[in-house]
Structures are given as C-alpha cells and as structure tokens.
Amino acid sequence: MAPNYAYQKVNNAESEGESQDVEAPPRPSTKSGEFSLGQSVQVGWLKRPSVFWLLPVFLLFNLAMGMTAMPRMNVLISLTCRNVLSNGMPAGHEVAAGGSMGDSMGQNSRRHMGMGEGTGHTGNGTGPLNYSPEAVVIGEYNPQCSFKEVESSTAMLTLYGNLIAGILGAIFTPVWGKLSDRYGRVRPLAAAASIFLGGEVISVLIAALPNAFPLNWIYFAFILEGFSGSFLVIMALASSYAVDCTQDNERNVAIGYFHGSMFLGMAAGPIFGGYLGMSGGESRPMLIFYTALVMRVFGIAFLLFLVPESLPCPETRSESAISELKQLFGAAKSQSWPERIRSANPLHLLRILAPSKATAGSNVQRNLITLTGINTIIFGSVMGAMNVLMLYSEFEFGWGNKESGIFLSAVNFSRTIATIGILPLAIYLYRRWLSRTSQASTEHGFDRLDLFLIRTSVLSDVIGFLGYAFAPTGALFILSGIIASLGAIGLATSEASMTKLVDSSQIGELLGALGFLQAVARIIAPTIASLTYSWTVASMPQLVFMGIAVCFVAAFVVSFFARPDTSNGTFAREEGEDGEPMIPLPARKACARC
C-alpha cells in the first residue's frame, strides 16, 4: 500500500500554512535564524548551531581540494604516459631520445613541471630519456612524457571524467538539497563528503599501485565525485546551515564567510601542498594526497561527532530511513510508466526557482528568477575563464608554474579579503547609516544594499575582464585579476538574497536547485570558453575575455529587473497541486522541541 504523503499549502506571503490531507506540525518562522536560534538558547554552547562550528570543517575540505589540484593533473599525466608507453612507443619518437625531442617540448612541457623540476631525475633534458613505463615517476615532471599522444590522451581522459562528474553532479545536487531539508544539514553533508572521499581513495590507490589497478578505474573516482555532487553540494549544504543559524540581515556575511574560506583554501592549499611535497629536501608528491585524505577523514569525523545540527529535530521521524525508502519504492511500483518518468525528472525540482505568481506573488517571482540568472551567469563566467586564464598568460607572457601560482594566489587571496573583509564592512557601515534614518525598521529581507552589492561586484567583473583582454604586461594582468576578485561579493550576495525569498523549510531545496544550474554551467561554460579560445588564439586570443565581459554586462542589465522586497515576503510551494516532488517524503512528526 502506498504511503500517505503530507503537503502543506500556503495561501499568503507570510508563509502561515494550513496543512492538507493529514495534520502537519507547525512550520518554523520564515525567518529561519529566529527559529533555530530560539531553539538553541535552551541548550549549551556545545550543542548550539553556529556557522563557526562548520567553518573549520569547510576550510579543511577546501584546503585539501586546493592542495591536490595541481598534483592531481600531474598524476593523471604520469598515469596516462605509463599507459601510452606500455602500449609501445609511438612511431616517430624513437630518435627523440638523443635530444631532438627536447627541442620539440616547447611551452607544453613547462605547464607540467611540478615539484620534481630541476631535481635531476632521469630525463631532465641533459641526457638520453628513458621511455620505459617503469621509468615514469608518478606525480613528477617527466620530460619523456611531453609528446602529443600523452597530451591528447590526458585531455580526453579529463574531458570524459569531468563530463561524467558534471552530469551526475547536476542530477544529484538538487537531491542532496532536498534531503537536507528533511534529514538536517550535518548528516547529508557528512554523507556527501564520505562519497567524495571514496573517490579520492580510489585515485590514490591507482597512483600508489599503478601496476595493480588499470587506468580506467579512475572513472570510478569520477562517478563517485558525481554522486557526491563535488564541492557544489558541500557549498550548498554549508550555506543552508548558515541560513538556519542567522537572521536575514546577517545572512550575507555568514554565506560570505563560507565563500571566503573556499577561496582561502584555493589560495593557501597549493602553497601548503608545495611545501609539504618538498619536505625533507626531496619530492614526495604522494604525501600531499595522503595528507589530504587524513584532512577529509578528520573533517567528516568532526561533522558527525561535534558539529550540532541546525535544523530542529531532523532526527525525529515516524519511521526509519530504510522503511521510508521501501515505501517510496512501493509507491513507484504502483505508478504507471509516464508517472514514473515524470516524477524522476530532475528538472522537477527547479520549480522552486520560478514559482507561480499565485503561489509567490509577482515581486518574489521576479526577484527569484532575476537572482537565479545573475548567480548562474557569474558562476559560469568564472568557471569558463579558469583554464583559459592559465593558457592565455602562458601564451602571451611566457609564464611558467611560478608566475601562474603567484597569479592564482593573488586572485584567490583577494577574493577571500572581499568576502570576509570588504563585504562585512560594507554591510556594517550601511546598517549604521540606516539606523540613523527613519527606515531603520523597514529594511529587512532582500533590500537595496543587496542590489547595490550585486551591481557593484558585477561592474568590477566587467572592468577586470576587460583588463585581462587589454593588459600589455603580466603585472597589469594580475591587477585586473585583483579588481575582478570583487565579483566574489556578488556570488555570495545573490545566493544569500535568494534564501530571504523562500520559506525556511525549503532552503536546502532552493540551494540544491541553484547547485544544479551551477553544475550545468560548470560543464557548458568551460567548453564554450575553451573552444572560443582555440579558434581565435592565432588571430585574437583576447576575444574570449571580451565575450565573458559581455556576459557580465548582461548580468548587470538583468539586475535592474529585481526590486527590493523590504516586507520580507516569502513563499512555500504548493507541491500537491502542480505535481508530486521528485522525492516525496512521508510527513515528519513534531517533537518536543518543535
């Protein structure tokens, strides 16, 4: 027998719902910070949810990600090279061992020089190269691997792997968000991080034991990364946790802290990994991966045993999760095939980003659609520019790893300062000015400050990317990156503003749906940017930056469709009328604290 599902219908913008079909527990206030904080006053500080509980874990995960970013590419190149060489030396390369191949390396080999650069191992360019697969040092710079077959095979491996991870991530990101509204933030976050950890373990095993594990096993790592949703799910669930713990007027700062810690991990991670990999005076690339695994395990343990849950009573359920899954499968069996296909459509969960006027009102509907578009454009443009920035700077200014590292660190440290320094300061000064005016009691929810911050940050992106296109020197190129780093404020502010427009019970679903669009942008934007650069690099390599600047101009224009909503109007979706949700969950019973 199919289970009875409870759906709440909300008739006004104040989210004061009356339940249908079965009686549901009282809904928390739309100001989620009031509800969570009000409950946490009754418990000690060890069990009181706060963004500062989750920030160390989030920073640890991002440090691990930053540490392994460049070494991961070197490992993939080394493993691919072993695979190519084990199938026989490609025709035309046998004579290169005498030195002619060293002349053909050019700039391509410079890109892969890692910690083993200049250490004097076999194949440093001054003697004959050893083309035996066993001579390839995993994770090191191997000059004997610098030929087109390895380059092409590595590119295809990363392309297929990123497509697998990206497509699966796009499908599962909204699912994780939906589950976090039901089971709390901490346990889904720990589960997603554990699945991602499984993929990392597979990658390390392949690198540490290349003779025992074939290279194609690396696709299992990409599959697990896709199931986990990668960093997009971690970011979405961490932001949901921050929303649960804060008031509307503190939300921009709280989410900005998480964005800032992500950028700090991306900036400091490679530096820490570089020093760690050269500890003891010799290159130890695998030590970086072992340390990153330990950091992730420690972060997951910290999540499970120390971080308090931010949602009230998510652990109190009428039935166990296993029983609920059995009920869901039982309900699916009773449906027709068209109904099953419709309910399994992941686009079904995107309805929360474009609610109907009858449910949300025209102002909330317009603001949600506008902010979704702005956030997706900003995220997609930044992701699309990442690889092209490295290729262009190497081509135009002759940069190597050192110069590229300085550029990346400068940009990411600037983004960190923007989100954890400039953003809180701007909000503090605005609130202080507002307290002296008669509007002090009316500025709540999505207000004029949010719009101002979004527009200003988008303009900084426009200036920065035009600077990339026209910078004649490397120093001005770095300065353009620092200016564009202020755009990180727009990403955090648009995300925080969207959470002010929906009911607190749908925060995870909202950010999960936004993560779906970001995952799609993560696939499409780099592809378009890379293709554009490859087609125009011989004639006008700056064109790709001009195109991205035009995208930011479009985001700036779109921002004028948004209207401040100082009434703090929110909505809760009427799921029962427009169709079943992708994951219908049995009604949750109220508990003593609720």
Coordinates of C-alpha atoms in Angstrom, one line a residue:
M1 CA 0.0 0.0 0.0
A2 CA 1.4 3.4 -0.9
P3 CA 2.2 5.7 1.9
N4 CA 0.2 8.9 2.6
Y5 CA 2.3 12.0 1.9
A6 CA 1.6 15.3 3.5
Y7 CA 1.8 18.5 1.5
Q8 CA 1.4 21.9 3.0
K9 CA -0.4 24.7 1.2
V10 CA 0.5 28.3 1.9
N11 CA -2.0 30.9 0.9
N12 CA -0.1 34.1 1.6
A13 CA 3.3 35.6 1.5
E14 CA 3.7 35.4 5.3
S15 CA 4.0 31.5 4.9
E16 CA 1.3 30.8 7.5
G17 CA 0.3 27.5 6.2
E18 CA -2.6 25.2 6.9
S19 CA -2.0 21.6 6.2
Q20 CA -3.9 19.4 3.8
D21 CA -4.7 15.6 3.7
V22 CA -3.0 15.0 7.1
E23 CA -2.2 17.1 10.0
A24 CA 1.4 18.5 9.9
P25 CA 3.5 20.1 12.6
P26 CA 3.7 23.8 13.0
R27 CA 6.0 25.4 10.4
P28 CA 9.0 27.3 11.6
S29 CA 9.1 31.0 11.0
T30 CA 10.2 32.2 7.6
K31 CA 13.0 34.0 9.4
S32 CA 14.9 30.8 9.9
G33 CA 17.5 32.4 12.1
E34 CA 14.9 33.2 14.7
F35 CA 13.6 29.7 14.8
S36 CA 17.0 28.0 15.1
L37 CA 18.5 30.5 17.5
G38 CA 15.4 30.4 19.6
Q39 CA 15.6 26.7 20.0
S40 CA 19.4 26.8 20.6
V41 CA 19.0 29.2 23.5
Q42 CA 17.7 26.2 25.6
V43 CA 20.9 24.2 25.1
G44 CA 24.6 24.8 25.9
W45 CA 27.1 26.3 23.5
L46 CA 28.4 22.8 22.6
K47 CA 25.1 21.9 21.1
R48 CA 24.2 25.3 19.8
P49 CA 24.4 25.6 16.0
S50 CA 26.7 28.3 14.6
V51 CA 28.5 29.0 11.4
F52 CA 31.7 28.9 13.4
W53 CA 31.2 25.2 14.1
L54 CA 31.1 24.4 10.4
L55 CA 33.7 26.9 9.1
P56 CA 36.8 24.9 10.3
V57 CA 35.5 21.8 8.6
F58 CA 34.6 23.7 5.4
L59 CA 38.1 25.3 5.4
L60 CA 39.7 21.9 5.9
F61 CA 37.9 20.4 2.9
N62 CA 38.9 23.4 0.7
L63 CA 42.5 23.2 1.8
A64 CA 42.5 19.6 0.8
M65 CA 41.0 20.4 -2.5
G66 CA 43.5 23.2 -3.1
M67 CA 46.4 21.1 -2.1
T68 CA 45.7 18.4 -4.7
A69 CA 44.5 20.5 -7.6
M70 CA 47.8 20.8 -9.5
P71 CA 49.4 17.5 -8.3
R72 CA 46.2 15.7 -9.5
M73 CA 46.8 16.8 -13.0
N74 CA 50.5 15.8 -12.8
V75 CA 49.4 12.3 -11.6
L76 CA 46.9 12.0 -14.4
I77 CA 49.6 12.9 -16.9
S78 CA 52.0 10.4 -15.4
L79 CA 49.5 7.6 -15.4
T80 CA 48.4 8.3 -18.9
C81 CA 52.1 8.4 -20.0
R82 CA 52.6 5.0 -18.5
N83 CA 49.6 3.6 -20.2
V84 CA 50.7 5.1 -23.6
L85 CA 54.3 3.8 -23.2
S86 CA 53.2 0.4 -22.1
N87 CA 51.4 0.0 -25.5
G88 CA 54.6 0.8 -27.3
M89 CA 56.4 3.9 -28.2
P90 CA 54.5 5.9 -30.9
A91 CA 56.1 6.0 -34.3
G92 CA 58.5 8.8 -34.9
H93 CA 59.6 9.3 -31.3
E94 CA 62.3 6.7 -31.0
V95 CA 65.0 9.0 -32.3
A96 CA 64.0 11.7 -29.9
A97 CA 65.9 10.1 -27.0
G98 CA 69.1 11.6 -28.4
G99 CA 67.9 15.1 -27.7
S100 CA 65.8 16.1 -30.6
M101 CA 62.7 15.6 -28.6
G102 CA 63.9 18.1 -26.1
D103 CA 63.6 20.7 -28.8
S104 CA 60.1 19.7 -29.5
M105 CA 58.8 20.1 -26.0
G106 CA 58.4 23.8 -26.2
Q107 CA 56.0 25.5 -23.9
N108 CA 53.7 22.5 -23.4
S109 CA 56.2 20.7 -21.1
R110 CA 56.6 23.8 -18.9
R111 CA 53.0 23.5 -18.0
H112 CA 53.6 20.2 -16.3
M113 CA 56.7 21.0 -14.4
G114 CA 56.0 20.2 -10.8
M115 CA 57.9 19.7 -7.7
G116 CA 60.4 17.4 -9.4
E117 CA 61.5 20.2 -11.6
G118 CA 65.3 20.5 -11.5
T119 CA 65.8 17.6 -9.1
G120 CA 68.0 15.8 -11.6
H121 CA 66.0 12.6 -12.1
T122 CA 66.1 10.7 -15.3
G123 CA 65.1 12.7 -18.3
N124 CA 66.0 16.3 -17.2
G125 CA 66.8 17.2 -20.7
T126 CA 70.6 17.0 -20.5
G127 CA 70.8 13.2 -21.2
P128 CA 69.0 10.4 -23.0
L129 CA 65.4 9.9 -22.0
N130 CA 64.1 6.5 -20.7
Y131 CA 60.9 5.6 -22.4
S132 CA 60.2 2.6 -20.2
P133 CA 56.8 2.8 -18.4
E134 CA 58.6 1.9 -15.1
A135 CA 60.8 5.0 -15.5
V136 CA 57.8 7.3 -15.3
V137 CA 57.6 8.8 -11.7
I138 CA 54.0 9.2 -10.7
G139 CA 53.2 12.8 -9.8
E140 CA 56.5 14.2 -11.0
Y141 CA 57.6 16.1 -14.1
N142 CA 58.5 13.5 -16.7
P143 CA 60.0 15.1 -19.8
Q144 CA 59.8 11.8 -21.7
C145 CA 56.0 12.2 -21.5
S146 CA 55.9 15.5 -23.4
F147 CA 54.6 14.4 -26.7
K148 CA 51.3 14.8 -28.4
E149 CA 49.9 11.3 -27.8
V150 CA 50.2 11.8 -24.0
E151 CA 48.8 15.3 -24.3
S152 CA 45.8 14.1 -26.3
S153 CA 45.1 11.1 -24.2
T154 CA 45.2 13.1 -21.0
A155 CA 42.9 15.7 -22.4
M156 CA 40.3 13.1 -23.4
L157 CA 40.6 11.4 -20.0
T158 CA 39.9 14.6 -18.1
L159 CA 37.2 15.6 -20.6
Y160 CA 35.3 12.3 -20.2
G161 CA 35.9 12.3 -16.4
N162 CA 34.7 15.9 -16.0
L163 CA 31.6 15.2 -18.1
I164 CA 30.7 12.1 -16.0
A165 CA 31.2 14.0 -12.7
G166 CA 29.5 17.1 -14.0
I167 CA 26.4 15.4 -15.4
L168 CA 26.0 13.2 -12.3
G169 CA 26.6 16.2 -10.1
A170 CA 23.9 18.2 -11.8
I171 CA 21.4 15.4 -11.3
F172 CA 22.3 14.7 -7.6
T173 CA 22.9 18.2 -6.3
P174 CA 19.2 19.1 -6.0
V175 CA 18.6 15.7 -4.5
W176 CA 21.1 16.4 -1.7
G177 CA 19.5 19.8 -1.1
K178 CA 16.0 18.2 -0.9
L179 CA 17.3 15.6 1.6
S180 CA 18.9 18.2 3.7
D181 CA 15.5 19.8 4.3
R182 CA 14.3 16.5 5.5
Y183 CA 17.1 14.9 7.5
G184 CA 19.1 18.0 8.6
R185 CA 22.3 19.6 7.1
V186 CA 25.0 17.7 9.0
R187 CA 24.3 14.1 8.1
P188 CA 23.8 14.7 4.3
L189 CA 26.9 16.9 4.3
A190 CA 28.9 14.1 6.0
A191 CA 27.4 11.5 3.6
A192 CA 28.3 13.6 0.5
A193 CA 31.8 14.2 1.8
S194 CA 32.2 10.4 2.5
I195 CA 31.2 9.5 -1.0
F196 CA 33.7 12.1 -2.3
L197 CA 36.3 10.6 0.0
G198 CA 35.7 7.2 -1.6
G199 CA 36.6 8.7 -5.0
E200 CA 39.7 10.2 -3.6
V201 CA 40.8 6.8 -2.1
I202 CA 40.4 5.2 -5.5
S203 CA 42.5 7.9 -7.1
V204 CA 45.2 7.5 -4.5
L205 CA 45.2 3.7 -4.9
I206 CA 45.6 3.9 -8.7
A207 CA 48.5 6.4 -8.3
A208 CA 50.2 4.4 -5.5
L209 CA 49.8 1.0 -7.1
P210 CA 49.7 1.7 -10.9
N211 CA 50.7 -1.9 -11.7
A212 CA 47.8 -3.3 -9.7
F213 CA 45.0 -1.0 -10.9
P214 CA 44.3 -0.2 -14.6
L215 CA 44.0 3.4 -15.5
N216 CA 40.3 3.1 -16.5
W217 CA 39.5 2.6 -12.8
I218 CA 39.9 6.4 -12.5
Y219 CA 36.4 6.7 -13.9
F220 CA 35.0 5.1 -10.8
A221 CA 36.5 8.1 -8.9
F222 CA 34.7 10.5 -11.3
I223 CA 31.5 8.6 -10.8
L224 CA 31.7 8.9 -7.0
E225 CA 32.5 12.5 -7.3
G226 CA 29.4 13.0 -9.4
F227 CA 27.2 11.1 -6.9
S228 CA 28.6 13.3 -4.1
G229 CA 27.9 16.5 -6.0
S230 CA 31.5 17.5 -5.5
F231 CA 32.2 21.0 -4.0
L232 CA 28.8 22.3 -5.2
V233 CA 26.9 20.1 -2.7
I234 CA 29.3 20.9 0.1
M235 CA 28.9 24.6 -0.7
A236 CA 25.1 24.4 -0.9
L237 CA 24.6 22.5 2.3
A238 CA 27.1 24.7 4.2
S239 CA 25.2 27.7 3.0
S240 CA 21.9 26.1 4.1
Y241 CA 23.5 25.5 7.6
A242 CA 24.5 29.2 7.7
V243 CA 20.9 30.3 6.7
D244 CA 19.5 28.2 9.6
C245 CA 21.7 29.9 12.1
T246 CA 21.4 33.5 11.1
Q247 CA 18.9 36.4 10.7
D248 CA 18.2 38.0 7.3
N249 CA 20.5 40.9 8.0
E250 CA 23.4 38.6 8.9
R251 CA 23.0 36.2 6.1
N252 CA 25.2 37.9 3.5
V253 CA 28.1 37.9 6.0
A254 CA 27.6 34.3 7.0
I255 CA 27.5 32.9 3.5
G256 CA 30.4 35.3 2.6
Y257 CA 32.4 33.6 5.3
F258 CA 31.9 30.2 3.6
H259 CA 32.8 31.6 0.1
G260 CA 35.8 33.3 1.7
S261 CA 37.0 30.1 3.2
M262 CA 36.6 28.3 -0.1
F263 CA 38.8 30.9 -1.8
L264 CA 41.3 30.8 1.1
G265 CA 41.6 27.1 0.6
M266 CA 42.2 27.5 -3.1
A267 CA 44.9 30.1 -2.4
A268 CA 46.7 28.6 0.6
G269 CA 46.2 24.9 -0.4
P270 CA 48.7 24.9 -3.3
I271 CA 51.3 26.8 -1.2
F272 CA 50.9 24.3 1.7
G273 CA 50.9 21.4 -0.7
G274 CA 54.0 22.6 -2.4
Y275 CA 56.0 22.9 0.9
L276 CA 54.6 19.5 2.1
G277 CA 55.5 17.8 -1.2
M278 CA 59.1 19.0 -0.9
S279 CA 59.5 18.2 2.8
G280 CA 62.8 16.6 3.7
G281 CA 64.6 18.1 0.7
E282 CA 63.1 15.7 -1.8
S283 CA 60.0 15.5 -3.9
R284 CA 57.1 13.5 -2.3
P285 CA 54.0 14.2 -4.4
M286 CA 52.0 11.3 -2.9
L287 CA 52.5 12.7 0.6
I288 CA 50.2 15.5 -0.5
F289 CA 47.4 13.1 -1.3
Y290 CA 47.8 11.1 1.9
T291 CA 47.6 14.3 3.9
A292 CA 44.5 15.4 2.1
L293 CA 42.8 12.1 2.8
V294 CA 43.6 12.5 6.5
M295 CA 42.2 16.0 6.5
R296 CA 39.0 14.8 4.9
V297 CA 38.6 11.9 7.3
F298 CA 39.1 14.3 10.2
G299 CA 36.6 16.8 8.8
I300 CA 34.0 14.1 8.4
A301 CA 34.5 12.8 11.9
F302 CA 34.3 16.4 13.2
L303 CA 31.0 16.8 11.4
L304 CA 29.5 13.6 12.7
F305 CA 30.5 13.9 16.4
L306 CA 30.9 17.6 17.1
V307 CA 29.0 19.9 14.8
P308 CA 25.5 20.4 16.1
E309 CA 22.5 20.1 13.8
S310 CA 21.0 23.4 12.7
L311 CA 17.5 22.1 11.8
P312 CA 15.1 21.5 14.7
C313 CA 14.6 17.8 15.4
P314 CA 15.6 16.4 12.0
E315 CA 16.3 13.0 13.6
T316 CA 12.8 12.6 14.9
R317 CA 10.9 10.6 12.2
S318 CA 7.9 8.4 12.2
E319 CA 9.8 5.7 10.5
S320 CA 13.4 4.8 9.8
A321 CA 15.1 5.9 6.5
I322 CA 15.1 2.3 5.3
S323 CA 11.4 2.0 5.9
E324 CA 10.7 5.2 4.1
L325 CA 12.8 4.1 1.1
K326 CA 10.8 0.9 1.0
Q327 CA 7.6 2.9 1.0
L328 CA 8.9 5.1 -1.8
F329 CA 9.8 2.1 -4.0
G330 CA 6.5 0.6 -3.2
A331 CA 4.8 3.8 -4.3
A332 CA 6.8 3.8 -7.5
K333 CA 5.7 0.3 -8.4
S334 CA 2.0 1.4 -8.2
Q335 CA 2.6 4.2 -10.7
S336 CA 2.3 4.0 -14.5
W337 CA 5.5 4.4 -16.6
P338 CA 4.6 8.0 -17.7
E339 CA 4.1 8.9 -14.0
R340 CA 7.4 7.3 -13.1
I341 CA 9.3 9.2 -15.8
R342 CA 7.6 12.5 -14.8
S343 CA 8.4 12.0 -11.1
A344 CA 12.0 11.1 -11.8
N345 CA 12.7 14.2 -13.9
P346 CA 15.4 16.2 -12.0
L347 CA 14.1 19.4 -13.7
H348 CA 11.0 18.9 -11.5
L349 CA 13.0 20.3 -8.5
L350 CA 13.8 23.5 -10.4
R351 CA 10.2 24.8 -9.9
I352 CA 11.3 26.4 -6.7
L353 CA 13.5 28.9 -8.7
A354 CA 10.5 30.0 -10.8
P355 CA 7.3 29.8 -8.6
S356 CA 3.9 30.8 -10.0
K357 CA 2.5 34.3 -9.3
A358 CA -0.4 32.7 -7.5
T359 CA 1.9 31.0 -5.0
A360 CA 4.7 33.5 -4.5
G361 CA 3.4 36.8 -5.8
S362 CA 4.8 38.7 -8.8
N363 CA 7.6 40.5 -6.8
V364 CA 9.0 37.3 -5.2
Q365 CA 8.7 35.5 -8.6
R366 CA 10.6 38.2 -10.5
N367 CA 13.3 38.5 -7.9
L368 CA 13.9 34.8 -7.7
I369 CA 14.2 34.4 -11.4
T370 CA 16.4 37.5 -11.7
L371 CA 18.8 36.5 -8.9
T372 CA 19.0 32.9 -10.3
G373 CA 20.0 34.3 -13.7
I374 CA 22.6 36.6 -12.2
N375 CA 24.1 33.9 -9.9
T376 CA 24.4 31.4 -12.8
I377 CA 26.0 34.0 -15.1
I378 CA 28.6 35.0 -12.5
F379 CA 29.4 31.4 -11.6
G380 CA 29.5 30.2 -15.3
S381 CA 31.7 33.1 -16.4
V382 CA 34.2 32.5 -13.6
M383 CA 34.4 28.7 -14.3
G384 CA 34.7 29.3 -18.0
A385 CA 37.6 31.7 -17.5
M386 CA 39.7 29.5 -15.2
N387 CA 41.6 27.3 -17.7
V388 CA 41.7 30.0 -20.4
L389 CA 43.4 32.4 -18.0
M390 CA 46.3 29.9 -17.5
L391 CA 46.6 29.2 -21.2
Y392 CA 46.5 32.8 -22.2
S393 CA 49.0 34.0 -19.6
E394 CA 51.4 31.3 -20.6
F395 CA 51.0 32.1 -24.3
E396 CA 51.0 35.9 -24.0
F397 CA 53.5 36.5 -21.2
G398 CA 55.5 33.2 -21.2
W399 CA 54.5 32.4 -17.6
G400 CA 55.5 29.1 -16.0
N401 CA 54.3 27.4 -12.8
K402 CA 55.8 30.1 -10.6
E403 CA 54.2 33.0 -12.2
S404 CA 50.9 31.2 -12.6
G405 CA 51.0 30.3 -8.9
I406 CA 51.6 33.9 -7.9
F407 CA 48.6 35.0 -10.1
L408 CA 46.2 32.4 -8.7
S409 CA 47.3 33.1 -5.1
A410 CA 46.8 36.9 -5.6
V411 CA 43.4 36.5 -7.1
N412 CA 42.1 34.0 -4.5
F413 CA 43.5 35.9 -1.5
S414 CA 41.8 39.0 -2.9
R415 CA 38.5 37.1 -3.2
T416 CA 39.0 36.0 0.4
I417 CA 39.5 39.6 1.6
A418 CA 36.5 40.7 -0.5
T419 CA 34.1 38.2 1.1
I420 CA 35.3 38.1 4.7
G421 CA 36.5 41.7 5.0
I422 CA 35.0 44.1 2.5
L423 CA 31.5 42.6 2.5
P424 CA 31.0 42.6 6.3
L425 CA 32.5 46.1 6.5
A426 CA 30.1 47.4 3.7
I427 CA 27.1 45.9 5.5
Y428 CA 28.2 47.3 8.9
L429 CA 28.6 50.8 7.5
Y430 CA 25.2 50.6 5.7
R431 CA 23.4 49.4 8.8
R432 CA 25.0 52.0 10.9
W433 CA 23.9 54.7 8.4
L434 CA 20.4 53.2 8.2
S435 CA 20.0 53.2 12.0
R436 CA 20.1 57.0 11.9
T437 CA 17.3 57.3 9.4
S438 CA 13.6 56.6 9.7
Q439 CA 13.9 53.5 7.5
A440 CA 15.7 51.5 10.2
S441 CA 12.7 49.3 10.9
T442 CA 11.7 48.7 7.3
E443 CA 14.9 47.4 5.7
H444 CA 14.5 43.7 6.0
G445 CA 14.7 40.8 3.6
F446 CA 16.0 41.5 0.1
D447 CA 16.9 45.2 0.3
R448 CA 18.6 48.0 -1.6
L449 CA 22.0 47.1 -0.1
D450 CA 21.8 43.6 -1.7
L451 CA 21.1 45.1 -5.1
F452 CA 23.9 47.7 -4.7
L453 CA 26.4 45.0 -3.8
I454 CA 25.4 42.8 -6.7
R455 CA 25.6 45.6 -9.2
T456 CA 28.9 46.9 -7.9
S457 CA 30.5 43.4 -7.9
V458 CA 29.3 42.7 -11.5
L459 CA 30.8 46.0 -12.7
S460 CA 34.1 45.1 -11.1
D461 CA 34.0 41.8 -13.1
V462 CA 33.4 43.8 -16.3
I463 CA 36.4 46.0 -15.6
G464 CA 38.6 43.1 -14.6
F465 CA 37.9 41.0 -17.7
L466 CA 38.3 44.0 -20.0
G467 CA 41.6 44.4 -18.2
Y468 CA 42.6 40.8 -18.9
A469 CA 41.9 41.5 -22.6
F470 CA 43.9 44.7 -22.9
A471 CA 46.7 44.2 -20.3
P472 CA 50.0 44.7 -22.0
T473 CA 52.1 43.3 -19.1
G474 CA 51.9 40.5 -16.6
A475 CA 51.7 43.0 -13.7
L476 CA 48.6 44.7 -15.1
F477 CA 47.1 41.2 -15.8
I478 CA 47.5 40.4 -12.1
L479 CA 46.0 43.8 -11.2
S480 CA 43.0 43.0 -13.4
G481 CA 42.5 39.8 -11.6
I482 CA 42.5 41.6 -8.2
I483 CA 39.8 44.0 -9.5
A484 CA 37.7 41.1 -10.8
S485 CA 38.0 39.3 -7.5
L486 CA 35.5 41.8 -6.0
G487 CA 32.9 39.9 -8.1
A488 CA 33.0 37.2 -5.4
I489 CA 30.8 39.5 -3.4
G490 CA 28.1 39.3 -6.0
L491 CA 28.1 35.5 -5.9
A492 CA 27.7 35.3 -2.1
T493 CA 25.2 38.2 -2.0
S494 CA 22.9 36.8 -4.8
E495 CA 22.9 33.4 -3.1
A496 CA 22.1 34.9 0.3
S497 CA 19.4 37.2 -1.2
M498 CA 17.6 34.2 -2.7
T499 CA 17.3 32.5 0.7
K500 CA 15.4 35.5 2.0
L501 CA 12.7 34.9 -0.5
V502 CA 11.6 31.3 0.3
D503 CA 10.3 29.6 3.4
S504 CA 12.9 28.2 5.8
S505 CA 11.7 24.6 5.2
Q506 CA 12.8 24.9 1.5
I507 CA 16.3 26.4 1.9
G508 CA 18.1 23.2 1.1
E509 CA 15.9 22.6 -1.9
L510 CA 16.5 26.1 -3.2
L511 CA 20.3 25.9 -2.9
G512 CA 20.2 22.4 -4.3
A513 CA 18.3 23.6 -7.4
L514 CA 20.7 26.5 -7.7
G515 CA 23.6 24.0 -7.5
F516 CA 22.0 22.1 -10.4
L517 CA 22.3 25.2 -12.6
Q518 CA 25.8 25.8 -11.4
A519 CA 26.7 22.2 -12.2
V520 CA 25.3 22.7 -15.7
A521 CA 27.2 25.9 -16.1
R522 CA 30.4 24.1 -14.9
I523 CA 30.1 21.8 -17.9
I524 CA 28.9 24.2 -20.6
A525 CA 30.9 27.4 -19.8
P526 CA 34.4 25.9 -19.8
T527 CA 33.6 24.1 -23.1
I528 CA 32.4 27.2 -24.8
A529 CA 35.4 29.3 -23.5
S530 CA 38.0 26.7 -24.4
L531 CA 36.5 26.3 -27.9
T532 CA 36.4 30.0 -28.5
Y533 CA 40.0 30.4 -27.3
S534 CA 41.2 27.5 -29.5
W535 CA 39.5 29.0 -32.6
T536 CA 40.8 32.6 -32.0
V537 CA 44.2 32.1 -30.4
A538 CA 46.0 32.6 -33.6
S539 CA 44.2 35.8 -34.6
M540 CA 42.7 37.4 -31.5
P541 CA 43.2 35.5 -28.2
Q542 CA 41.7 38.3 -26.1
L543 CA 38.3 37.7 -27.7
V544 CA 37.2 35.2 -25.1
F545 CA 37.7 37.7 -22.3
M546 CA 35.7 40.3 -24.2
G547 CA 32.9 37.7 -24.5
I548 CA 32.9 37.0 -20.8
A549 CA 32.8 40.7 -20.1
V550 CA 29.7 41.0 -22.3
C551 CA 28.1 38.2 -20.1
F552 CA 28.7 40.3 -17.0
V553 CA 27.2 43.3 -18.7
A554 CA 24.2 41.2 -19.4
A555 CA 24.0 40.2 -15.7
F556 CA 24.3 43.9 -14.8
V557 CA 21.3 44.8 -17.1
V558 CA 19.3 41.8 -15.7
S559 CA 19.8 43.2 -12.1
F560 CA 17.5 46.1 -12.9
F561 CA 14.6 43.7 -13.2
A562 CA 14.9 43.0 -9.5
R563 CA 13.0 45.0 -6.9
P564 CA 13.9 45.3 -3.2
D565 CA 11.4 43.4 -1.1
T566 CA 11.6 45.0 2.4
S567 CA 8.4 43.3 3.5
N568 CA 10.4 40.1 3.8
G569 CA 7.8 38.3 1.8
T570 CA 8.4 34.6 1.2
F571 CA 6.5 31.7 -0.2
A572 CA 6.2 27.9 0.3
R573 CA 5.5 25.9 -2.8
E574 CA 2.2 24.2 -3.3
E575 CA 3.6 20.8 -4.2
G576 CA 0.3 18.9 -4.1
E577 CA -1.3 20.9 -7.0
D578 CA 1.4 21.1 -9.6
G579 CA 2.6 17.5 -9.3
E580 CA 4.5 15.3 -7.0
P581 CA 8.0 16.3 -6.0
M582 CA 10.9 14.2 -7.2
I583 CA 11.4 12.7 -3.7
P584 CA 8.1 12.6 -1.9
L585 CA 8.8 12.1 1.8
P586 CA 6.3 11.0 4.5
A587 CA 5.2 13.7 6.9
R588 CA 7.6 14.4 9.7
K589 CA 6.1 14.3 13.2
A590 CA 6.7 17.1 15.6
C591 CA 9.0 16.6 18.6
A592 CA 9.1 18.2 22.0
R593 CA 11.5 20.9 21.0
C594 CA 9.4 21.8 17.9

